Amino acid sequence: MSKLKCLVAILGWIIAAYPAFADDREKVIGIWKLVSQEIEIQATGQKEPVFGRSPTGYAIFTAEGRVMFVLTGEGRKPPQTVEDRADLLNSMAAYTGMYRLEGDKWITKVDVAWNPEWVGTEQTRFFKLDGDRLQVTSTWRIMPNWADKGMQRSLLVFEKTK
């Protein structure tokens, strides 16, 4: 195939696909409240609500391309000791960065995070929009909060706020 025909084919595909990406981007912009969160452990297929049955949190997607997440486990209490303070770190996840959509996933270039290991990384999440529900699945990875569980992925559900 000639270079010109190849370029025309690629441009045609991009033009045809762009409205879907633009539509998803418009639908994802806003404030989303966490409804549920659990992890799936790759070795066993077991699912665990590691933040408890009633975790709290929000995801905020801006039109300018920034996303922010704050997720916390249920039952968090003010710390009484240094050890309590350290334990609180494992009952939360928070990060922000610029995001881009690529089909059924978004990629966040993290610039601030509760865990410094994430700063400068790209975090990929797969998503599905179902009305006012946003279902999110992370890639398989070792999550810093539960490294002892091995490879795992997060399964989250958010509901768009009004």
JSON list of C-alpha atoms in Angstrom, two decimals:
[
{"chain": "A", "resi": 1, "resn": "MET", "atom": "CA", "xyz": [0.00, 0.00, 0.00]},
{"chain": "A", "resi": 2, "resn": "SER", "atom": "CA", "xyz": [1.36, 3.42, -0.85]},
{"chain": "A", "resi": 3, "resn": "LYS", "atom": "CA", "xyz": [2.29, 5.80, 1.93]},
{"chain": "A", "resi": 4, "resn": "LEU", "atom": "CA", "xyz": [-0.50, 8.17, 0.91]},
{"chain": "A", "resi": 5, "resn": "LYS", "atom": "CA", "xyz": [-3.17, 5.45, 1.03]},
{"chain": "A", "resi": 6, "resn": "CYS", "atom": "CA", "xyz": [-1.86, 4.30, 4.40]},
{"chain": "A", "resi": 7, "resn": "LEU", "atom": "CA", "xyz": [-1.95, 7.87, 5.76]},
{"chain": "A", "resi": 8, "resn": "VAL", "atom": "CA", "xyz": [-5.50, 8.39, 4.45]},
{"chain": "A", "resi": 9, "resn": "ALA", "atom": "CA", "xyz": [-6.61, 5.10, 6.05]},
{"chain": "A", "resi": 10, "resn": "ILE", "atom": "CA", "xyz": [-5.08, 6.08, 9.41]},
{"chain": "A", "resi": 11, "resn": "LEU", "atom": "CA", "xyz": [-6.62, 9.56, 9.30]},
{"chain": "A", "resi": 12, "resn": "GLY", "atom": "CA", "xyz": [-10.00, 8.06, 8.42]},
{"chain": "A", "resi": 13, "resn": "TRP", "atom": "CA", "xyz": [-9.80, 5.74, 11.39]},
{"chain": "A", "resi": 14, "resn": "ILE", "atom": "CA", "xyz": [-8.81, 8.59, 13.72]},
{"chain": "A", "resi": 15, "resn": "ILE", "atom": "CA", "xyz": [-11.65, 10.80, 12.50]},
{"chain": "A", "resi": 16, "resn": "ALA", "atom": "CA", "xyz": [-14.15, 7.96, 12.83]},
{"chain": "A", "resi": 17, "resn": "ALA", "atom": "CA", "xyz": [-12.92, 7.05, 16.32]},
{"chain": "A", "resi": 18, "resn": "TYR", "atom": "CA", "xyz": [-12.54, 10.58, 17.67]},
{"chain": "A", "resi": 19, "resn": "PRO", "atom": "CA", "xyz": [-16.22, 11.26, 18.39]},
{"chain": "A", "resi": 20, "resn": "ALA", "atom": "CA", "xyz": [-16.39, 8.16, 20.61]},
{"chain": "A", "resi": 21, "resn": "PHE", "atom": "CA", "xyz": [-13.36, 9.33, 22.61]},
{"chain": "A", "resi": 22, "resn": "ALA", "atom": "CA", "xyz": [-14.74, 12.85, 22.82]},
{"chain": "A", "resi": 23, "resn": "ASP", "atom": "CA", "xyz": [-18.11, 11.51, 23.94]},
{"chain": "A", "resi": 24, "resn": "ASP", "atom": "CA", "xyz": [-16.52, 9.32, 26.65]},
{"chain": "A", "resi": 25, "resn": "ARG", "atom": "CA", "xyz": [-14.38, 12.24, 27.80]},
{"chain": "A", "resi": 26, "resn": "GLU", "atom": "CA", "xyz": [-17.46, 14.44, 28.19]},
{"chain": "A", "resi": 27, "resn": "LYS", "atom": "CA", "xyz": [-19.26, 11.66, 30.09]},
{"chain": "A", "resi": 28, "resn": "VAL", "atom": "CA", "xyz": [-16.37, 11.02, 32.47]},
{"chain": "A", "resi": 29, "resn": "ILE", "atom": "CA", "xyz": [-15.83, 14.70, 33.41]},
{"chain": "A", "resi": 30, "resn": "GLY", "atom": "CA", "xyz": [-17.26, 15.49, 36.83]},
{"chain": "A", "resi": 31, "resn": "ILE", "atom": "CA", "xyz": [-17.31, 14.23, 40.40]},
{"chain": "A", "resi": 32, "resn": "TRP", "atom": "CA", "xyz": [-17.74, 10.52, 41.13]},
{"chain": "A", "resi": 33, "resn": "LYS", "atom": "CA", "xyz": [-18.47, 9.08, 44.58]},
{"chain": "A", "resi": 34, "resn": "LEU", "atom": "CA", "xyz": [-17.03, 5.68, 45.48]},
{"chain": "A", "resi": 35, "resn": "VAL", "atom": "CA", "xyz": [-19.72, 3.00, 45.86]},
{"chain": "A", "resi": 36, "resn": "SER", "atom": "CA", "xyz": [-17.55, -0.11, 46.26]},
{"chain": "A", "resi": 37, "resn": "GLN", "atom": "CA", "xyz": [-13.93, -1.22, 46.13]},
{"chain": "A", "resi": 38, "resn": "GLU", "atom": "CA", "xyz": [-12.31, -4.62, 46.33]},
{"chain": "A", "resi": 39, "resn": "ILE", "atom": "CA", "xyz": [-9.19, -6.30, 45.08]},
{"chain": "A", "resi": 40, "resn": "GLU", "atom": "CA", "xyz": [-8.90, -9.51, 43.11]},
{"chain": "A", "resi": 41, "resn": "ILE", "atom": "CA", "xyz": [-5.85, -11.61, 43.95]},
{"chain": "A", "resi": 42, "resn": "GLN", "atom": "CA", "xyz": [-4.35, -13.04, 40.78]},
{"chain": "A", "resi": 43, "resn": "ALA", "atom": "CA", "xyz": [-2.97, -16.27, 42.28]},
{"chain": "A", "resi": 44, "resn": "THR", "atom": "CA", "xyz": [-6.29, -17.39, 43.77]},
{"chain": "A", "resi": 45, "resn": "GLY", "atom": "CA", "xyz": [-9.01, -15.37, 42.01]},
{"chain": "A", "resi": 46, "resn": "GLN", "atom": "CA", "xyz": [-10.22, -14.43, 45.49]},
{"chain": "A", "resi": 47, "resn": "LYS", "atom": "CA", "xyz": [-11.86, -11.02, 45.91]},
{"chain": "A", "resi": 48, "resn": "GLU", "atom": "CA", "xyz": [-11.47, -9.05, 49.12]},
{"chain": "A", "resi": 49, "resn": "PRO", "atom": "CA", "xyz": [-12.98, -5.75, 50.31]},
{"chain": "A", "resi": 50, "resn": "VAL", "atom": "CA", "xyz": [-9.65, -4.57, 51.71]},
{"chain": "A", "resi": 51, "resn": "PHE", "atom": "CA", "xyz": [-11.07, -1.12, 52.53]},
{"chain": "A", "resi": 52, "resn": "GLY", "atom": "CA", "xyz": [-14.08, -2.74, 54.22]},
{"chain": "A", "resi": 53, "resn": "ARG", "atom": "CA", "xyz": [-17.70, -3.04, 53.09]},
{"chain": "A", "resi": 54, "resn": "SER", "atom": "CA", "xyz": [-18.27, 0.74, 53.15]},
{"chain": "A", "resi": 55, "resn": "PRO", "atom": "CA", "xyz": [-15.18, 2.53, 51.84]},
{"chain": "A", "resi": 56, "resn": "THR", "atom": "CA", "xyz": [-15.36, 6.25, 51.11]},
{"chain": "A", "resi": 57, "resn": "GLY", "atom": "CA", "xyz": [-13.84, 8.33, 48.39]},
{"chain": "A", "resi": 58, "resn": "TYR", "atom": "CA", "xyz": [-14.14, 10.41, 45.28]},
{"chain": "A", "resi": 59, "resn": "ALA", "atom": "CA", "xyz": [-12.72, 10.66, 41.79]},
{"chain": "A", "resi": 60, "resn": "ILE", "atom": "CA", "xyz": [-12.75, 14.02, 40.04]},
{"chain": "A", "resi": 61, "resn": "PHE", "atom": "CA", "xyz": [-12.13, 14.36, 36.31]},
{"chain": "A", "resi": 62, "resn": "THR", "atom": "CA", "xyz": [-11.69, 17.90, 34.98]},
{"chain": "A", "resi": 63, "resn": "ALA", "atom": "CA", "xyz": [-12.24, 19.16, 31.44]},
{"chain": "A", "resi": 64, "resn": "GLU", "atom": "CA", "xyz": [-8.62, 20.35, 31.46]},
{"chain": "A", "resi": 65, "resn": "GLY", "atom": "CA", "xyz": [-7.42, 16.75, 31.76]},
{"chain": "A", "resi": 66, "resn": "ARG", "atom": "CA", "xyz": [-6.65, 16.34, 35.47]},
{"chain": "A", "resi": 67, "resn": "VAL", "atom": "CA", "xyz": [-7.95, 13.49, 37.60]},
{"chain": "A", "resi": 68, "resn": "MET", "atom": "CA", "xyz": [-7.83, 13.25, 41.39]},
{"chain": "A", "resi": 69, "resn": "PHE", "atom": "CA", "xyz": [-8.58, 10.24, 43.58]},
{"chain": "A", "resi": 70, "resn": "VAL", "atom": "CA", "xyz": [-9.00, 10.01, 47.35]},
{"chain": "A", "resi": 71, "resn": "LEU", "atom": "CA", "xyz": [-10.09, 6.59, 48.63]},
{"chain": "A", "resi": 72, "resn": "THR", "atom": "CA", "xyz": [-10.29, 5.62, 52.30]},
{"chain": "A", "resi": 73, "resn": "GLY", "atom": "CA", "xyz": [-11.20, 2.50, 54.21]},
{"chain": "A", "resi": 74, "resn": "GLU", "atom": "CA", "xyz": [-14.16, 2.28, 56.55]},
{"chain": "A", "resi": 75, "resn": "GLY", "atom": "CA", "xyz": [-13.71, 2.74, 60.27]},
{"chain": "A", "resi": 76, "resn": "ARG", "atom": "CA", "xyz": [-10.75, 5.13, 60.16]},
{"chain": "A", "resi": 77, "resn": "LYS", "atom": "CA", "xyz": [-10.24, 6.82, 63.52]},
{"chain": "A", "resi": 78, "resn": "PRO", "atom": "CA", "xyz": [-7.97, 9.64, 64.65]},
{"chain": "A", "resi": 79, "resn": "PRO", "atom": "CA", "xyz": [-4.57, 8.19, 65.55]},
{"chain": "A", "resi": 80, "resn": "GLN", "atom": "CA", "xyz": [-3.54, 7.86, 69.18]},
{"chain": "A", "resi": 81, "resn": "THR", "atom": "CA", "xyz": [0.00, 6.63, 68.58]},
{"chain": "A", "resi": 82, "resn": "VAL", "atom": "CA", "xyz": [2.75, 6.84, 65.99]},
{"chain": "A", "resi": 83, "resn": "GLU", "atom": "CA", "xyz": [1.88, 3.27, 64.96]},
{"chain": "A", "resi": 84, "resn": "ASP", "atom": "CA", "xyz": [-1.78, 4.28, 64.46]},
{"chain": "A", "resi": 85, "resn": "ARG", "atom": "CA", "xyz": [-0.62, 7.12, 62.23]},
{"chain": "A", "resi": 86, "resn": "ALA", "atom": "CA", "xyz": [1.47, 4.73, 60.13]},
{"chain": "A", "resi": 87, "resn": "ASP", "atom": "CA", "xyz": [-1.43, 2.26, 59.86]},
{"chain": "A", "resi": 88, "resn": "LEU", "atom": "CA", "xyz": [-3.67, 4.99, 58.43]},
{"chain": "A", "resi": 89, "resn": "LEU", "atom": "CA", "xyz": [-1.43, 5.13, 55.35]},
{"chain": "A", "resi": 90, "resn": "ASN", "atom": "CA", "xyz": [-2.48, 1.57, 54.45]},
{"chain": "A", "resi": 91, "resn": "SER", "atom": "CA", "xyz": [-6.18, 2.41, 54.67]},
{"chain": "A", "resi": 92, "resn": "MET", "atom": "CA", "xyz": [-6.08, 5.01, 51.93]},
{"chain": "A", "resi": 93, "resn": "ALA", "atom": "CA", "xyz": [-4.96, 5.73, 48.40]},
{"chain": "A", "resi": 94, "resn": "ALA", "atom": "CA", "xyz": [-4.74, 9.19, 46.87]},
{"chain": "A", "resi": 95, "resn": "TYR", "atom": "CA", "xyz": [-3.18, 10.50, 43.71]},
{"chain": "A", "resi": 96, "resn": "THR", "atom": "CA", "xyz": [-3.56, 13.07, 40.98]},
{"chain": "A", "resi": 97, "resn": "GLY", "atom": "CA", "xyz": [-2.16, 13.80, 37.57]},
{"chain": "A", "resi": 98, "resn": "MET", "atom": "CA", "xyz": [-3.01, 14.55, 33.98]},
{"chain": "A", "resi": 99, "resn": "TYR", "atom": "CA", "xyz": [-5.02, 11.84, 32.23]},
{"chain": "A", "resi": 100, "resn": "ARG", "atom": "CA", "xyz": [-5.67, 10.81, 28.67]},
{"chain": "A", "resi": 101, "resn": "LEU", "atom": "CA", "xyz": [-8.33, 8.46, 27.30]},
{"chain": "A", "resi": 102, "resn": "GLU", "atom": "CA", "xyz": [-7.43, 5.62, 24.95]},
{"chain": "A", "resi": 103, "resn": "GLY", "atom": "CA", "xyz": [-10.49, 3.58, 24.08]},
{"chain": "A", "resi": 104, "resn": "ASP", "atom": "CA", "xyz": [-11.75, 1.78, 27.20]},
{"chain": "A", "resi": 105, "resn": "LYS", "atom": "CA", "xyz": [-8.91, 2.97, 29.43]},
{"chain": "A", "resi": 106, "resn": "TRP", "atom": "CA", "xyz": [-7.44, 6.12, 30.84]},
{"chain": "A", "resi": 107, "resn": "ILE", "atom": "CA", "xyz": [-3.80, 6.65, 31.69]},
{"chain": "A", "resi": 108, "resn": "THR", "atom": "CA", "xyz": [-2.80, 9.04, 34.46]},
{"chain": "A", "resi": 109, "resn": "LYS", "atom": "CA", "xyz": [0.69, 10.56, 34.57]},
{"chain": "A", "resi": 110, "resn": "VAL", "atom": "CA", "xyz": [0.95, 10.80, 38.36]},
{"chain": "A", "resi": 111, "resn": "ASP", "atom": "CA", "xyz": [2.49, 13.99, 39.76]},
{"chain": "A", "resi": 112, "resn": "VAL", "atom": "CA", "xyz": [1.31, 13.74, 43.42]},
{"chain": "A", "resi": 113, "resn": "ALA", "atom": "CA", "xyz": [0.51, 10.58, 45.39]},
{"chain": "A", "resi": 114, "resn": "TRP", "atom": "CA", "xyz": [0.04, 9.22, 48.91]},
{"chain": "A", "resi": 115, "resn": "ASN", "atom": "CA", "xyz": [2.84, 6.80, 48.04]},
{"chain": "A", "resi": 116, "resn": "PRO", "atom": "CA", "xyz": [5.95, 8.48, 46.57]},
{"chain": "A", "resi": 117, "resn": "GLU", "atom": "CA", "xyz": [6.67, 5.35, 44.48]},
{"chain": "A", "resi": 118, "resn": "TRP", "atom": "CA", "xyz": [3.76, 6.31, 42.20]},
{"chain": "A", "resi": 119, "resn": "VAL", "atom": "CA", "xyz": [5.01, 9.85, 41.44]},
{"chain": "A", "resi": 120, "resn": "GLY", "atom": "CA", "xyz": [6.29, 9.98, 37.86]},
{"chain": "A", "resi": 121, "resn": "THR", "atom": "CA", "xyz": [4.59, 6.70, 36.89]},
{"chain": "A", "resi": 122, "resn": "GLU", "atom": "CA", "xyz": [1.69, 6.16, 34.53]},
{"chain": "A", "resi": 123, "resn": "GLN", "atom": "CA", "xyz": [-1.28, 4.41, 36.08]},
{"chain": "A", "resi": 124, "resn": "THR", "atom": "CA", "xyz": [-3.65, 2.66, 33.67]},
{"chain": "A", "resi": 125, "resn": "ARG", "atom": "CA", "xyz": [-7.28, 1.99, 34.51]},
{"chain": "A", "resi": 126, "resn": "PHE", "atom": "CA", "xyz": [-9.90, 0.29, 32.36]},
{"chain": "A", "resi": 127, "resn": "PHE", "atom": "CA", "xyz": [-13.40, 1.71, 32.58]},
{"chain": "A", "resi": 128, "resn": "LYS", "atom": "CA", "xyz": [-16.96, 1.13, 31.56]},
{"chain": "A", "resi": 129, "resn": "LEU", "atom": "CA", "xyz": [-19.65, 3.78, 31.72]},
{"chain": "A", "resi": 130, "resn": "ASP", "atom": "CA", "xyz": [-23.16, 2.57, 32.50]},
{"chain": "A", "resi": 131, "resn": "GLY", "atom": "CA", "xyz": [-25.43, 5.57, 32.93]},
{"chain": "A", "resi": 132, "resn": "ASP", "atom": "CA", "xyz": [-24.33, 7.31, 36.14]},
{"chain": "A", "resi": 133, "resn": "ARG", "atom": "CA", "xyz": [-22.06, 4.40, 37.10]},
{"chain": "A", "resi": 134, "resn": "LEU", "atom": "CA", "xyz": [-18.36, 4.18, 36.35]},
{"chain": "A", "resi": 135, "resn": "GLN", "atom": "CA", "xyz": [-16.86, 0.71, 36.70]},
{"chain": "A", "resi": 136, "resn": "VAL", "atom": "CA", "xyz": [-13.08, 0.73, 37.02]},
{"chain": "A", "resi": 137, "resn": "THR", "atom": "CA", "xyz": [-10.52, -2.07, 36.87]},
{"chain": "A", "resi": 138, "resn": "SER", "atom": "CA", "xyz": [-6.82, -1.47, 37.43]},
{"chain": "A", "resi": 139, "resn": "THR", "atom": "CA", "xyz": [-4.05, -3.39, 35.72]},
{"chain": "A", "resi": 140, "resn": "TRP", "atom": "CA", "xyz": [-2.52, -6.33, 37.57]},
{"chain": "A", "resi": 141, "resn": "ARG", "atom": "CA", "xyz": [0.15, -5.00, 39.94]},
{"chain": "A", "resi": 142, "resn": "ILE", "atom": "CA", "xyz": [1.44, -5.20, 43.47]},
{"chain": "A", "resi": 143, "resn": "MET", "atom": "CA", "xyz": [-0.42, -2.53, 45.41]},
{"chain": "A", "resi": 144, "resn": "PRO", "atom": "CA", "xyz": [1.81, -0.89, 48.04]},
{"chain": "A", "resi": 145, "resn": "ASN", "atom": "CA", "xyz": [-0.92, -1.15, 50.72]},
{"chain": "A", "resi": 146, "resn": "TRP", "atom": "CA", "xyz": [-1.25, -4.94, 50.41]},
{"chain": "A", "resi": 147, "resn": "ALA", "atom": "CA", "xyz": [2.04, -6.08, 48.89]},
{"chain": "A", "resi": 148, "resn": "ASP", "atom": "CA", "xyz": [1.83, -9.33, 50.88]},
{"chain": "A", "resi": 149, "resn": "LYS", "atom": "CA", "xyz": [-1.13, -10.40, 48.69]},
{"chain": "A", "resi": 150, "resn": "GLY", "atom": "CA", "xyz": [1.03, -10.51, 45.54]},
{"chain": "A", "resi": 151, "resn": "MET", "atom": "CA", "xyz": [-0.27, -9.55, 42.11]},
{"chain": "A", "resi": 152, "resn": "GLN", "atom": "CA", "xyz": [-3.72, -8.03, 42.33]},
{"chain": "A", "resi": 153, "resn": "ARG", "atom": "CA", "xyz": [-6.04, -5.60, 40.64]},
{"chain": "A", "resi": 154, "resn": "SER", "atom": "CA", "xyz": [-8.59, -3.19, 42.04]},
{"chain": "A", "resi": 155, "resn": "LEU", "atom": "CA", "xyz": [-12.27, -3.35, 41.10]},
{"chain": "A", "resi": 156, "resn": "LEU", "atom": "CA", "xyz": [-14.11, -0.12, 41.85]},
{"chain": "A", "resi": 157, "resn": "VAL", "atom": "CA", "xyz": [-17.55, 1.29, 41.21]},
{"chain": "A", "resi": 158, "resn": "PHE", "atom": "CA", "xyz": [-18.29, 5.03, 41.33]},
{"chain": "A", "resi": 159, "resn": "GLU", "atom": "CA", "xyz": [-21.57, 6.89, 40.98]},
{"chain": "A", "resi": 160, "resn": "LYS", "atom": "CA", "xyz": [-21.71, 10.34, 39.39]},
{"chain": "A", "resi": 161, "resn": "THR", "atom": "CA", "xyz": [-22.79, 13.06, 41.80]},
{"chain": "A", "resi": 162, "resn": "LYS", "atom": "CA", "xyz": [-25.53, 15.48, 40.82]}
]
